[in-house]
């Protein structure tokens, strides 16, 4: 048996204060401790609509921010059709829409869409048969694809960007809104098409939706504003030099957002 001596002494006040300060550290904005450290446009939009408190463990860390397909009113076949048209636009060589400074003829356009359809068939198999020739031609006659000629076109651009909470539609416990939040979260997304020319950029977002132009503007303004802020920060462009357009690939028209 071994005797041991117990030692007792007064705590180090300075060290105790440092420890307590570390445990009691507060975020810049009250309630920010309830924010996710990573999010996506779709998730932020849904939470803003519900004004729910955000909990970090509710937010998956791998989200493909793809909302091209508004499932409301659509069957499973319609959703597959939306995916097929999205794949079609992914494969379109937009530079071939112009020849000699002018739009190509409808005959040449028809040949082009059939060529692209074959590429989609290699990717999606029989679902490529859901693509209709007239609809593909209608989509490609939207002005946005011609206004962006001469720009650097980047398809399916995934990104990560840190943005201030006050620039998102977040709501969290302890604050009326996130408008005063100086903390940042990592925001991820995917741009269907990003065009860059000089110090100006355009975000083109594809939607397969039954909605009209006004409803698209109302429902997706938040998402496109988030994309605008992310592109502005990543490319270091002034926010007013980043524009956004929605192309409704179901109804065949474009909507200028800003």
Tab-separated table of C-alpha atoms in Angstrom, residues 46-151:
chain	number	residue	atom	x	y	z
A	46	UNK	CA	-37.428	26.818	-48.491
A	47	UNK	CA	-36.319	27.900	-45.043
A	48	UNK	CA	-37.050	31.534	-45.845
A	49	UNK	CA	-40.580	30.585	-46.886
A	50	UNK	CA	-41.142	28.708	-43.636
A	51	UNK	CA	-39.105	31.137	-41.472
A	52	UNK	CA	-37.851	28.081	-39.629
A	53	UNK	CA	-34.969	28.081	-37.198
A	54	UNK	CA	-31.933	26.580	-38.876
A	55	UNK	CA	-30.203	23.673	-37.224
A	56	UNK	CA	-26.834	22.541	-38.488
A	57	UNK	CA	-27.623	18.836	-38.211
A	58	UNK	CA	-30.656	19.325	-40.455
A	59	UNK	CA	-28.477	20.411	-43.357
A	60	UNK	CA	-26.768	17.728	-45.470
A	61	UNK	CA	-23.281	18.615	-46.619
A	62	UNK	CA	-23.756	17.350	-50.170
A	63	UNK	CA	-26.613	18.991	-51.982
A	64	UNK	CA	-26.907	19.149	-55.763
A	65	UNK	CA	-28.684	22.472	-56.061
A	66	UNK	CA	-30.766	21.551	-59.062
A	67	UNK	CA	-34.347	22.854	-59.237
A	68	UNK	CA	-34.941	22.746	-63.001
A	69	UNK	CA	-37.985	20.595	-62.570
A	70	UNK	CA	-41.065	21.927	-60.859
A	71	UNK	CA	-42.715	18.611	-59.970
A	72	UNK	CA	-46.112	20.211	-59.377
A	73	UNK	CA	-48.509	18.925	-61.990
A	74	UNK	CA	-45.938	16.707	-63.669
A	75	UNK	CA	-45.860	12.940	-64.018
A	76	UNK	CA	-42.763	10.783	-63.771
A	77	UNK	CA	-42.477	10.870	-67.558
A	78	UNK	CA	-42.589	14.677	-67.509
A	79	UNK	CA	-39.708	14.791	-65.036
A	80	UNK	CA	-37.681	12.465	-67.276
A	81	UNK	CA	-38.522	14.755	-70.180
A	82	UNK	CA	-37.233	17.751	-68.232
A	83	UNK	CA	-33.988	15.913	-67.553
A	84	UNK	CA	-33.686	15.061	-71.248
A	85	UNK	CA	-34.111	18.689	-72.319
A	86	UNK	CA	-31.583	19.773	-69.723
A	87	UNK	CA	-29.116	17.232	-71.116
A	88	UNK	CA	-29.909	18.564	-74.584
A	89	UNK	CA	-28.876	22.100	-73.572
A	90	UNK	CA	-25.754	20.761	-71.899
A	91	UNK	CA	-24.662	19.346	-75.248
A	92	UNK	CA	-25.580	22.242	-77.542
A	93	UNK	CA	-22.549	23.934	-79.166
A	94	UNK	CA	-23.939	27.456	-78.835
A	95	UNK	CA	-21.240	28.948	-81.042
A	96	UNK	CA	-22.735	27.063	-83.996
A	97	UNK	CA	-26.004	29.019	-83.748
A	98	UNK	CA	-24.317	31.922	-85.505
A	99	UNK	CA	-22.591	31.870	-88.869
A	100	UNK	CA	-21.198	34.908	-90.653
A	101	UNK	CA	-22.616	37.168	-87.943
A	102	UNK	CA	-26.163	35.906	-88.508
A	103	UNK	CA	-28.417	33.218	-87.098
A	104	UNK	CA	-28.185	29.947	-88.960
A	105	UNK	CA	-31.123	28.944	-91.146
A	106	UNK	CA	-33.955	26.859	-89.747
A	107	UNK	CA	-32.731	24.003	-91.921
A	108	UNK	CA	-29.274	24.178	-90.348
A	109	UNK	CA	-30.826	24.545	-86.896
A	110	UNK	CA	-32.872	21.399	-87.464
A	111	UNK	CA	-29.750	19.474	-88.434
A	112	UNK	CA	-27.975	20.770	-85.332
A	113	UNK	CA	-30.707	19.716	-82.892
A	114	UNK	CA	-30.874	16.237	-84.401
A	115	UNK	CA	-27.101	15.946	-84.045
A	116	UNK	CA	-27.308	16.979	-80.391
A	117	UNK	CA	-30.188	14.564	-79.812
A	118	UNK	CA	-27.905	11.706	-80.861
A	119	UNK	CA	-25.407	12.769	-78.200
A	120	UNK	CA	-28.158	12.819	-75.588
A	121	UNK	CA	-29.168	9.325	-76.688
A	122	UNK	CA	-25.658	8.112	-75.872
A	123	UNK	CA	-26.096	9.523	-72.349
A	124	UNK	CA	-29.740	8.768	-71.570
A	125	UNK	CA	-30.625	5.950	-73.912
A	126	UNK	CA	-34.308	5.724	-74.834
A	127	UNK	CA	-35.199	8.827	-72.798
A	128	UNK	CA	-33.678	10.864	-75.622
A	129	UNK	CA	-36.778	9.945	-77.627
A	130	UNK	CA	-38.731	12.247	-75.294
A	131	UNK	CA	-37.053	15.170	-77.069
A	132	UNK	CA	-39.269	16.738	-79.731
A	133	UNK	CA	-37.594	18.369	-82.736
A	134	UNK	CA	-39.866	21.447	-82.841
A	135	UNK	CA	-39.481	22.030	-79.102
A	136	UNK	CA	-35.680	21.816	-79.277
A	137	UNK	CA	-35.680	24.354	-82.108
A	138	UNK	CA	-38.065	26.614	-80.177
A	139	UNK	CA	-35.772	26.608	-77.134
A	140	UNK	CA	-32.692	27.459	-79.175
A	141	UNK	CA	-34.413	30.450	-80.782
A	142	UNK	CA	-34.515	32.292	-77.453
A	143	UNK	CA	-32.565	35.533	-77.739
A	144	UNK	CA	-30.309	34.881	-74.747
A	145	UNK	CA	-28.319	32.256	-76.658
A	146	UNK	CA	-27.524	34.826	-79.354
A	147	UNK	CA	-26.857	37.815	-77.096
A	148	UNK	CA	-24.153	35.813	-75.343
A	149	UNK	CA	-22.252	35.024	-78.530
A	150	UNK	CA	-18.616	36.052	-78.128
A	151	UNK	CA	-18.685	35.384	-74.394
